[in-house]
Coordinates of C-alpha atoms (C1' of nucleotides) in Angstrom, one line a residue:
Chain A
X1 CA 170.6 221.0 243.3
X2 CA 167.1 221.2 242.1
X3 CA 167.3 224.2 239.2
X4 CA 164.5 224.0 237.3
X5 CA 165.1 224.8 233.6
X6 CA 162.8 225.7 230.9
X7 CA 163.8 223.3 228.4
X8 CA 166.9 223.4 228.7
X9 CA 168.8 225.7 230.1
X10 CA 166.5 228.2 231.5
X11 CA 164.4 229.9 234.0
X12 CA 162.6 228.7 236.9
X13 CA 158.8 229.7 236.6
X14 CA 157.6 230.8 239.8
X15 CA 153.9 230.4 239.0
X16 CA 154.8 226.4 238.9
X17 CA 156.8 226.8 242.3
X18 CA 155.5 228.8 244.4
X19 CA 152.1 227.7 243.5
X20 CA 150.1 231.2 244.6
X21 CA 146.5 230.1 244.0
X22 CA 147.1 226.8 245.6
X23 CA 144.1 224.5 246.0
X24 CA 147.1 221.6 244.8
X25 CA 149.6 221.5 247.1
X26 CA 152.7 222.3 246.7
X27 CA 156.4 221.2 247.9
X28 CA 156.6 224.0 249.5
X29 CA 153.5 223.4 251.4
X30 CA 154.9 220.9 253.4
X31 CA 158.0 223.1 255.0
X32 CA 155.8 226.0 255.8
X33 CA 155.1 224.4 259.5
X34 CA 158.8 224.1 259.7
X35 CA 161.4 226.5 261.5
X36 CA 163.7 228.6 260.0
X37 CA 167.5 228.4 260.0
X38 CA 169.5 231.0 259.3
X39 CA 172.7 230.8 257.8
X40 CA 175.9 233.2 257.3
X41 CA 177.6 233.8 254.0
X42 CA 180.6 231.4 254.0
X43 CA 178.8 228.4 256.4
X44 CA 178.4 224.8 255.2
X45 CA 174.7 223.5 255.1
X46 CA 175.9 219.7 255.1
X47 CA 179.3 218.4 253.6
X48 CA 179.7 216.2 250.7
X49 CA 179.6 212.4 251.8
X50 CA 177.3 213.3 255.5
X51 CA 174.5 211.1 256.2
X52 CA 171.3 212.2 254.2
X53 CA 169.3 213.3 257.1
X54 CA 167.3 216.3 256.0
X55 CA 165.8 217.8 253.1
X56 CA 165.9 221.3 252.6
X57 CA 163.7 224.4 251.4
X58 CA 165.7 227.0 250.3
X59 CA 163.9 230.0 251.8
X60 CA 166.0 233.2 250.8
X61 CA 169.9 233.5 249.6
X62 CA 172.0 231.3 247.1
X63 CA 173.5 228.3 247.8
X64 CA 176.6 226.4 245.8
X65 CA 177.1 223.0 245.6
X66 CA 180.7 222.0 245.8
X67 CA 182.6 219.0 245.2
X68 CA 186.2 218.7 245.9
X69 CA 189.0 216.3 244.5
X70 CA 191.3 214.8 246.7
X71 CA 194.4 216.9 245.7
X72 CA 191.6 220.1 246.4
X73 CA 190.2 220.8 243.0
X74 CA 187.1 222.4 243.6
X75 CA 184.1 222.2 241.6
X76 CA 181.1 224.0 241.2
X77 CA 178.2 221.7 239.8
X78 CA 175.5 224.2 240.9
X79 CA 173.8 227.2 242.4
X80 CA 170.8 226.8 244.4
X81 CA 168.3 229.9 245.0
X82 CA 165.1 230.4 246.8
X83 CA 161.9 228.5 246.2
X84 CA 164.6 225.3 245.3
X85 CA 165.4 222.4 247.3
X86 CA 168.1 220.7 248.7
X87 CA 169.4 217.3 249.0
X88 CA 166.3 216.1 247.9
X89 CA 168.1 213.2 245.7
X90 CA 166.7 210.6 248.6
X91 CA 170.1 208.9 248.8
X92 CA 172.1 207.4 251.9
X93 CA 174.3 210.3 251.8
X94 CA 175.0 213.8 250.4
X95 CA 176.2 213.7 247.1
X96 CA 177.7 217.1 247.4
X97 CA 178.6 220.2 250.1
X98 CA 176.5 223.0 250.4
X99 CA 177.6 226.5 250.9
X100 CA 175.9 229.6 251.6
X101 CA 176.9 231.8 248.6
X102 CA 174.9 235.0 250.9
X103 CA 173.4 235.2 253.9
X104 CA 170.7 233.0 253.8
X105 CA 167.9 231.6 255.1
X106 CA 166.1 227.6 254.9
X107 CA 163.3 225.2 256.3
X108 CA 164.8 221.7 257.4
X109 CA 162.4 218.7 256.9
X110 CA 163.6 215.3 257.6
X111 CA 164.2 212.7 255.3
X112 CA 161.9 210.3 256.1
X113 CA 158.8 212.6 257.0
X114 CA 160.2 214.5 253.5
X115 CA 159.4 210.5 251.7
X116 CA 156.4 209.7 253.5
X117 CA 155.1 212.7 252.4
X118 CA 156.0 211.7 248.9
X119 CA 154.8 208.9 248.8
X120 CA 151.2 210.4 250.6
X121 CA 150.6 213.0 247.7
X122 CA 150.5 212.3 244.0
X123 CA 150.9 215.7 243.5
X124 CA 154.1 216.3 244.8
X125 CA 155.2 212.9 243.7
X126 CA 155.1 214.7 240.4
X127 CA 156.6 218.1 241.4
X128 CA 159.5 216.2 242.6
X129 CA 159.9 213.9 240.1
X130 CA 159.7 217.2 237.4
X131 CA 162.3 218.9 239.5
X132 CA 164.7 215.9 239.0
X133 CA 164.4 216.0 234.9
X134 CA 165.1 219.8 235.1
X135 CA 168.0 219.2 236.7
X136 CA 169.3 216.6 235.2
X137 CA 168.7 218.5 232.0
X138 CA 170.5 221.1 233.7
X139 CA 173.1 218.9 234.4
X140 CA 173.5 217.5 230.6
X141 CA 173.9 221.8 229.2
X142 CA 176.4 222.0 231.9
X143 CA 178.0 218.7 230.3
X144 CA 177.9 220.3 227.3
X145 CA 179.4 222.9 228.2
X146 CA 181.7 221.6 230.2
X147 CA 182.9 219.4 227.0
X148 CA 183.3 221.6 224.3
X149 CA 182.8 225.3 224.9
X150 CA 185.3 228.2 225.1
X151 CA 186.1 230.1 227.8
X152 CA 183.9 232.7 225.8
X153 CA 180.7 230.9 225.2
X154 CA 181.2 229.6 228.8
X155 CA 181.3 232.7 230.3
X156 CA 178.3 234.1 227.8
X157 CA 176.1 231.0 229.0
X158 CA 176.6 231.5 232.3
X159 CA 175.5 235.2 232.2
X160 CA 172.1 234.2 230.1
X161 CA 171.4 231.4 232.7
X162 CA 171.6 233.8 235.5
X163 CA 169.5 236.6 233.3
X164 CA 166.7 234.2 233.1
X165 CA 167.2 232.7 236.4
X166 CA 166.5 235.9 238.1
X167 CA 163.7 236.9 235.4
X168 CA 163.3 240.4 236.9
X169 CA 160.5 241.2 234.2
X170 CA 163.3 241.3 231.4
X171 CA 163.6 244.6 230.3
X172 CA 165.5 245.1 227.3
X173 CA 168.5 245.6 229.0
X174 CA 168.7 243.6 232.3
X175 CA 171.2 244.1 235.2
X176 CA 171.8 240.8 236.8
X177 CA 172.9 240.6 240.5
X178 CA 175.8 238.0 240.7
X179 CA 176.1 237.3 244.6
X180 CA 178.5 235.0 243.9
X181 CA 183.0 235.8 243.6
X182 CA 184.7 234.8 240.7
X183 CA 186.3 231.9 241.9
X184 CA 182.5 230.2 242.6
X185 CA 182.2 231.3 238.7
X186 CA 185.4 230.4 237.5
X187 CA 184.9 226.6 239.4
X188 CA 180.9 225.9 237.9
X189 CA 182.6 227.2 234.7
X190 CA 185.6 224.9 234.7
X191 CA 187.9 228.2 234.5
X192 CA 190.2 230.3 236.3
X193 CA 189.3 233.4 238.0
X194 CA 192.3 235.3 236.1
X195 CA 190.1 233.9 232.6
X196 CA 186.8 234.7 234.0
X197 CA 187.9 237.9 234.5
X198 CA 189.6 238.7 231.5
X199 CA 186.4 237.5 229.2
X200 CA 184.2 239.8 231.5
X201 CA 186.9 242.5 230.4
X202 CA 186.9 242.0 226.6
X203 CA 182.9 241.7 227.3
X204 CA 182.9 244.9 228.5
X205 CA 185.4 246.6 226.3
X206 CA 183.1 245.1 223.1
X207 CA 179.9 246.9 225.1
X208 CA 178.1 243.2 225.2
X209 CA 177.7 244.0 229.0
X210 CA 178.9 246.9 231.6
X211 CA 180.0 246.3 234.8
X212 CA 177.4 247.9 237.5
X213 CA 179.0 247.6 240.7
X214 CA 181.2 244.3 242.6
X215 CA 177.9 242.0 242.0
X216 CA 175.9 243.1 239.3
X217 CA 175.9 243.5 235.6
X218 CA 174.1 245.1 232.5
X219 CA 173.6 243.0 230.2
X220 CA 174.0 245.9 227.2
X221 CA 173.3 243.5 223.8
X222 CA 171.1 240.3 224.8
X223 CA 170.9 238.7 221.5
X224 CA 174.4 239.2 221.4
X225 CA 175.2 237.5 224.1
X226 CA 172.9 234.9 223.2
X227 CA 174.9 234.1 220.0
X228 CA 178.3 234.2 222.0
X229 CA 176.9 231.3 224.5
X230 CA 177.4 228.8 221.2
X231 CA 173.4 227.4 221.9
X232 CA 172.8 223.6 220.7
X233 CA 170.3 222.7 218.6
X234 CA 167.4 221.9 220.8
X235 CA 168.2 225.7 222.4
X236 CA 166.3 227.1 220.2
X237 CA 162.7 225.9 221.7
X238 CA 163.8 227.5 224.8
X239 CA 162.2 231.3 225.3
X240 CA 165.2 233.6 224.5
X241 CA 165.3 236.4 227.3
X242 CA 164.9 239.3 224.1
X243 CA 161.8 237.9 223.5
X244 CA 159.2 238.4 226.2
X245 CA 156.7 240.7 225.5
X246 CA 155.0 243.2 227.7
X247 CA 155.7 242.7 231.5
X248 CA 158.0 245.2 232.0
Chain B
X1 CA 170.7 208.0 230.1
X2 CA 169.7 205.8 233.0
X3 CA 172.9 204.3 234.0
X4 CA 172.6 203.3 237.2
X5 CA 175.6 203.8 239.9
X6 CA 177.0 202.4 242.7
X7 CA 177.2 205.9 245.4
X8 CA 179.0 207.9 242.5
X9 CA 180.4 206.4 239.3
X10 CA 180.1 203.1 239.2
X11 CA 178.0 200.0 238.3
X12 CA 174.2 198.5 237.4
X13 CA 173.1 196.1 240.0
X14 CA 171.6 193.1 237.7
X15 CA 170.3 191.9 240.9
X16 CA 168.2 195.2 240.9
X17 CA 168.0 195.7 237.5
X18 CA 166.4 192.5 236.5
X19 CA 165.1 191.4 239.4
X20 CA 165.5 187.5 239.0
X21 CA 163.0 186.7 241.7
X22 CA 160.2 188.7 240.9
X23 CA 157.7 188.8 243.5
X24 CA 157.9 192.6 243.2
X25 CA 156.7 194.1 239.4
X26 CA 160.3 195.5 238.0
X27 CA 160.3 198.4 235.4
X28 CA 161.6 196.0 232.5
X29 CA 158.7 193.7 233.2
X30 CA 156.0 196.1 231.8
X31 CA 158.0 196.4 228.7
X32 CA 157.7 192.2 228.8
X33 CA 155.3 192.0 226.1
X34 CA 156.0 194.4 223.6
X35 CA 157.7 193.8 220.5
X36 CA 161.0 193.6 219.5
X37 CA 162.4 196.5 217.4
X38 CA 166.4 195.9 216.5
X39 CA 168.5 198.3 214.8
X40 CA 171.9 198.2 212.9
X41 CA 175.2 199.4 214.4
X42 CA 175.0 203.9 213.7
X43 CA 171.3 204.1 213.2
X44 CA 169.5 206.5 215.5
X45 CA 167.1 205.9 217.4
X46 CA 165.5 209.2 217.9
X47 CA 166.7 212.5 217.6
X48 CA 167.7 216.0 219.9
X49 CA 164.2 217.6 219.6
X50 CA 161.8 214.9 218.5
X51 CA 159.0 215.3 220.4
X52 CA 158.9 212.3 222.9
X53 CA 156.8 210.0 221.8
X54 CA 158.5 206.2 223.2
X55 CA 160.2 205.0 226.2
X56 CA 162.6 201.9 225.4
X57 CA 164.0 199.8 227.1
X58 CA 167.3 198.4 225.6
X59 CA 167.3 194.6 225.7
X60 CA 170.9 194.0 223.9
X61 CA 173.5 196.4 222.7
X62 CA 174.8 199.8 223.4
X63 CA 173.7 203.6 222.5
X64 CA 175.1 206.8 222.7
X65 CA 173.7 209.6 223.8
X66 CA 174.5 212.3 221.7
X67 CA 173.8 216.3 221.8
X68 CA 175.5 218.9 219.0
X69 CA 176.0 222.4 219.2
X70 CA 175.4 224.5 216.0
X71 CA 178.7 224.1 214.5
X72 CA 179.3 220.8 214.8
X73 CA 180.7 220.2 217.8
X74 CA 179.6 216.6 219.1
X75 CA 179.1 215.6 222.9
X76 CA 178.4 212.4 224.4
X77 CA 176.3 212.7 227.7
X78 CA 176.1 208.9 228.4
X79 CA 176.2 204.9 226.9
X80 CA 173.4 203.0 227.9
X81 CA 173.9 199.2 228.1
X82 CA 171.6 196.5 227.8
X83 CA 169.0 196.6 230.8
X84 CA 168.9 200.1 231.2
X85 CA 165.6 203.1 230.1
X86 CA 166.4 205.4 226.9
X87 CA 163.6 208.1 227.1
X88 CA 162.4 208.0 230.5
X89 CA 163.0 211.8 231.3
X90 CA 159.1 212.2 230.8
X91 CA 159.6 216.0 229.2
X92 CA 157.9 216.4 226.0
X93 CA 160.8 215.9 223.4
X94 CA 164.4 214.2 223.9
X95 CA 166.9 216.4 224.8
X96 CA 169.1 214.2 223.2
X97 CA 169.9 211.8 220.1
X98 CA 169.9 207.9 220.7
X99 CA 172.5 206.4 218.3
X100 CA 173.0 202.8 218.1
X101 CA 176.7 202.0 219.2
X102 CA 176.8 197.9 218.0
X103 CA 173.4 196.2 216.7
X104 CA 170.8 196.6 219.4
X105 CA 167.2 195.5 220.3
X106 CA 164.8 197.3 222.4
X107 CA 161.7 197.3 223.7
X108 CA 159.1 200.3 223.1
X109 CA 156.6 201.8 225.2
X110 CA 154.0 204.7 224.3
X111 CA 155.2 207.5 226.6
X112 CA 151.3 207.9 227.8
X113 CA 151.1 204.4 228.6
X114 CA 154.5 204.3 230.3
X115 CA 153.4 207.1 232.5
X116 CA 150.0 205.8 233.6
X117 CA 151.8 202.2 234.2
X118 CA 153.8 204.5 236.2
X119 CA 151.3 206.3 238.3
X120 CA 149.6 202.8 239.1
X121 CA 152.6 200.7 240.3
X122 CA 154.0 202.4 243.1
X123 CA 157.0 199.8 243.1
X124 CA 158.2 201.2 239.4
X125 CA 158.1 204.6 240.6
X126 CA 160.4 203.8 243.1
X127 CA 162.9 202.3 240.9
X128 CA 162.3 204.9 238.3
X129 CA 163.0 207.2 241.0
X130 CA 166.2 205.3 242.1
X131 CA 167.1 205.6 238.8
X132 CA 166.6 209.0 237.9
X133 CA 168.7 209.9 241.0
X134 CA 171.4 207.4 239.7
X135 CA 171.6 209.1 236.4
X136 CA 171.7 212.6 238.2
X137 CA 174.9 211.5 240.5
X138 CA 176.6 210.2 237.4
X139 CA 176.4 213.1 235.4
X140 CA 177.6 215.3 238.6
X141 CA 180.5 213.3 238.5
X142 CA 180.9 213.8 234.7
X143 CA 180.4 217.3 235.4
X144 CA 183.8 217.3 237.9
X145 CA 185.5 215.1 235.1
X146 CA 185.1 217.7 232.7
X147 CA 185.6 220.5 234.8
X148 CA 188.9 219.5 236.2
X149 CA 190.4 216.7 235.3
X150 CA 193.2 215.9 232.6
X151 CA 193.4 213.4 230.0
X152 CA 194.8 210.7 231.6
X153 CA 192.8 211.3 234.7
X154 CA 189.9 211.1 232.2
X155 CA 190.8 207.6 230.1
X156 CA 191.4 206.2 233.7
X157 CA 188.4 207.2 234.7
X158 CA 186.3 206.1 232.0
X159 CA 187.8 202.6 232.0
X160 CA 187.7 202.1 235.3
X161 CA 183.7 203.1 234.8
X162 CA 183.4 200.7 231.9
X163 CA 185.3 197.5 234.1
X164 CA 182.7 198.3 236.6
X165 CA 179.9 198.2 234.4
X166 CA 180.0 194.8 232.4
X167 CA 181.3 193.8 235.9
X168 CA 182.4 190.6 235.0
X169 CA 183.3 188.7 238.0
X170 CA 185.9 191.1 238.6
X171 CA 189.1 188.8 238.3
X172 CA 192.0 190.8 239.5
X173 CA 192.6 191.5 235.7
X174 CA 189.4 192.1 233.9
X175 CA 189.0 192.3 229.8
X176 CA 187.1 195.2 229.1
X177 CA 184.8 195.5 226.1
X178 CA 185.3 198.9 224.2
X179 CA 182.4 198.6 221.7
X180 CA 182.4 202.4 221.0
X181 CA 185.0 203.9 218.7
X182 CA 187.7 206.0 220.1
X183 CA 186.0 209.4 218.5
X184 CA 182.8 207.7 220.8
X185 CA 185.1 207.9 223.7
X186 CA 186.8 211.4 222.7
X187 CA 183.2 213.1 222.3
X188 CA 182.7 211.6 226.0
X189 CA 185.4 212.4 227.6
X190 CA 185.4 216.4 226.3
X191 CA 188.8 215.0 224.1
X192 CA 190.0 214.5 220.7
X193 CA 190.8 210.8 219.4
X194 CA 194.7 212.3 219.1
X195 CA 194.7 212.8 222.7
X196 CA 192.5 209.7 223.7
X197 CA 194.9 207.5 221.7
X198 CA 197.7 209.3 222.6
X199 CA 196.9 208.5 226.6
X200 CA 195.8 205.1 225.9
X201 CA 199.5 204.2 224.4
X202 CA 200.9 206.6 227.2
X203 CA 199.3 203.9 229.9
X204 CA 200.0 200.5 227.7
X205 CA 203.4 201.4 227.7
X206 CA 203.8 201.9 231.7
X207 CA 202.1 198.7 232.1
X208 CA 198.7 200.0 233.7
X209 CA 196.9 198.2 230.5
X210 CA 197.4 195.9 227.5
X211 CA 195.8 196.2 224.5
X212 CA 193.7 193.1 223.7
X213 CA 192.1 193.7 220.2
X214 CA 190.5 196.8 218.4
X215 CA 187.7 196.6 221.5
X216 CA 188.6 195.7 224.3
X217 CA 191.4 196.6 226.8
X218 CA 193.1 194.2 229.7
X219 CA 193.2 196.1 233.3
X220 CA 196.4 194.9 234.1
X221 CA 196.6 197.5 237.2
X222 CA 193.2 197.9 238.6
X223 CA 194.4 199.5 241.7
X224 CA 197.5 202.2 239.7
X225 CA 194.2 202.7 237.2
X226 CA 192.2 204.0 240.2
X227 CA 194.7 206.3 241.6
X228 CA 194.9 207.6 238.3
X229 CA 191.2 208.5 238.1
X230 CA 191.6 211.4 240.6
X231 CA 188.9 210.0 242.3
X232 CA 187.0 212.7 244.4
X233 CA 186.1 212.5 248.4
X234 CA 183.0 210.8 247.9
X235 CA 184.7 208.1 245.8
X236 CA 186.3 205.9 248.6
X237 CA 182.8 204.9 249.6
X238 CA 182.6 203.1 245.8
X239 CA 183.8 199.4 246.2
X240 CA 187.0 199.6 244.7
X241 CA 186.8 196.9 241.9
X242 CA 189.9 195.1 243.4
X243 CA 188.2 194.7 246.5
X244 CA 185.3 192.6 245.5
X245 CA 186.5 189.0 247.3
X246 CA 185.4 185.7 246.4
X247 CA 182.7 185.3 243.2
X248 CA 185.1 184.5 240.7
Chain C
dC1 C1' 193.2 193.9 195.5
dG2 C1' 191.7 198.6 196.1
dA3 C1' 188.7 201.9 198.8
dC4 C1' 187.3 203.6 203.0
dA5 C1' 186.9 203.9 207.9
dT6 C1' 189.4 203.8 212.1
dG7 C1' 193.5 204.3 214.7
dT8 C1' 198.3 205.8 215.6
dT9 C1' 202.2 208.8 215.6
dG10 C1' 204.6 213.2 214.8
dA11 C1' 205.2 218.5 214.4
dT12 C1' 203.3 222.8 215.5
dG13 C1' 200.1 226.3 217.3
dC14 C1' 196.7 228.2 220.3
dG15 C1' 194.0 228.8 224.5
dT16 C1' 194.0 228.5 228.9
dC17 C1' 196.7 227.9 233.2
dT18 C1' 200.2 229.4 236.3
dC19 C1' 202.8 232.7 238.6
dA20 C1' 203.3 237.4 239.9
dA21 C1' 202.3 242.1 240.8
dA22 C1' 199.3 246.0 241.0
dC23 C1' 194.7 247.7 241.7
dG24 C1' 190.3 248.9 244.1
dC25 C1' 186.9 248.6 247.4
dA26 C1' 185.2 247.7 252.4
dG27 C1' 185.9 247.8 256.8
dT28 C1' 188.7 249.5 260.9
dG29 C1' 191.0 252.3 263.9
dG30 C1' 193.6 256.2 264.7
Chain D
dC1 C1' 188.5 262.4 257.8
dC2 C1' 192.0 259.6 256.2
dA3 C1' 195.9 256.1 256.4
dC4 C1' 195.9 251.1 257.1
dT5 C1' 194.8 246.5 256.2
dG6 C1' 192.7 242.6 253.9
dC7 C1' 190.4 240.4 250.4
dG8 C1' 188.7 240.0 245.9
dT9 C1' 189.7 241.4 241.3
dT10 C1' 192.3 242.9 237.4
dT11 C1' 196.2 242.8 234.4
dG12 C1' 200.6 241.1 232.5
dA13 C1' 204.3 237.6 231.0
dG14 C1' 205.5 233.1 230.3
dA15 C1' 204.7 228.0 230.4
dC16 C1' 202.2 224.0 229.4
dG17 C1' 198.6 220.8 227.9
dC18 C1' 195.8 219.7 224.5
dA19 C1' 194.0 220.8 219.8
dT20 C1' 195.0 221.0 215.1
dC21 C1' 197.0 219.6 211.0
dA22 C1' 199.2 216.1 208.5
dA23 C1' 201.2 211.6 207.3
dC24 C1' 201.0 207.0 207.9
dA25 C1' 199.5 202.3 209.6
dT26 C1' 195.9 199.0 210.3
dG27 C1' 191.7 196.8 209.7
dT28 C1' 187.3 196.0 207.1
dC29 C1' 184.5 195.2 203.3
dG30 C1' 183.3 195.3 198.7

DNA sequence: CGACATGTTGATGCGTCTCAAACGCAGTGG
DNA sequence: CCACTGCGTTTGAGACGCATCAACATGTCG
């Protein structure tokens, strides 16, 4: 579950990631020797509570991770999308399951080769160690969330962090691809599907967004929306999607 | 927030923590020489937003960690206990607000100076590391308290966290300090007080605890506490508290 | 002793969950 | 080409858990 956030909250900057003009090396560097796996919609990665064997570069395709109460409660605690690793935590075992949201597609290192590796290059020592405080800022929004928002602001949030997630050159009105069902929403959201659904509804009807299709949405009033997802205080430092210039 | 866990939720290793037998450089001792700062019970020791300019290390006492949304609405992300980091995220301001919970004393370190002690000893990387990753499993499990469990779930769940942090010996009916208040615990565990002290009643009067004091709180049924917590999968791999033999 | 913060207990309301049914789209086979 | 089927989604009615509001008890400190 390696999201990086800007901030808080936010979007992953691929210049950081993906590291085009790379005389530093990258994390990614390292799987780029490694075979691909391919994965169908629906299949488990690695299960919550496996031995921590590999490490994983997301390559292309969403991921969720999932954790399950004993009586089956299922939660949500993340979505993981290319250029972002998994089960990089370094622990015995996997904190989490991992499920391919789409069809998708990932380099496998192992573990140990993964931490010599990291303990070889400075560099990537740091890109790792940056990747962990994004996500567990990530992790503390979520909280937040989590805590004390309404089903509204939930829902409102969750659409803003997928907006900037997918950054597609934010136009003024963005359509955001959402490959993943309701129920996946409803669980990282702490919902139910029948609530999800009804917000997106009165969303809709109040012309905040407009429904483009199963998997994809306009988002119709940004700054809106923005105000809806109830921001804290330190939100304010992060880049609100209304506001980059240019780039279209 | 670097509480430190034992697989999931659970408790600080003072064998690891402090390292008694230091051959091997610990993280608290490069904070060995600085100076003492203490603070009164409700002062704060930096703020959501400041830019980052201090790791501490917290010597006695308890802080909350504290986030606000724009109306008001208060959320506690964490406590951190005597031996653990406040600050150690390394991003350029807190994300969070450091309140002291009782008196405390800590130890501060410039952030700059931190880091390069960081870089050179590859031993406290590793146990920053550790602990980063320890901090990131707790707050996924906050996350799935939040998301899905009830009140009671959630007051057994955070006591059962709190007996196995002071970790006193574990007799097979620990006394639990409470220094927070119960609005502490509400803004914690996504409650109100109403509810918080509703539940907390609710389980003295079925016998699962006794009331010992404004503060603290006798465990009376470790085991019925833990079946309470809705403890996920993952969770059985946790030493139980009632399992720990001997070491009285 | 009074003033204030903290905690408990009670009555009521609201937001979300639960249960249920209908809808719509995608794929399939006639 | 279209009925058929299955799954995800939407929509509705009612129930329930927790929040809210309010009063009171208790503890703490001047």
């Amino acid at each position: 579950m390696l999201a990086r956030t800007h901030s808080s909250q936010a979007v992953m900057s691929n210049a950081i990631l993906l590291s085009p003009n790379s005389k530093v090396p990258s994390l990614q560097d390292i799987f780029s020797n490694q075979m691909m796996d391919r994965f169908e919609a629906g299949s488990t990665l690695f299960w919550e509570g496996d031995p921590a064997a590999s490490v994983f570069e997301v390559v292309a395709g969403v991921f969720r991770i999932v954790r399950v109460l004993s009586d089956g409660r299922r939660v949500i605690t993340g979505f993981i999308y290319a250029g972002e690793l998994l089960g990089a935590s370094l622990r015995d075992r996997y904190l989490y399951s991992a499920e391919a949201v789409t069809r998708v597609t990932v380099r496998r290192f192992g573990r140990n080769r993964f931490q010599e590796e990291i303990l070889r290059q400075p560099e990537l020592r740091e890109q790792l160690f940056s990747r962990l405080s994004d996500e567990l800022a990530a992790a503390q929004d979520q909280m937040v969330l989590l805590s004390r928002k309404n089903a509204e602001e939930r829902v409102c949030n969750f659409l803003l962090l997928m907006t900037r997630r997918v950054a597609q050159a934010c136009p003024a009105m963005p359509v955001v691809e959402l490959p993943m069902t309701r129920l996946d929403m409803a669980d990282y959201l702490g919902l139910t599907i029948e609530t999800v659904s009804r917000t997106m509804t009165k969303l809709a009807s109040r012309g905040v967004i407009a429904p483009a299709g199963r998997h994809s949405v306009v988002i119709v009033k940004p700054v809106t929306l923005a105000s809806l997802a109830g921001e804290s205080y330190a939100d304010p430092y992060a880049a609100p999607i209304e506001r980059c210039s240019g780039a279209a």
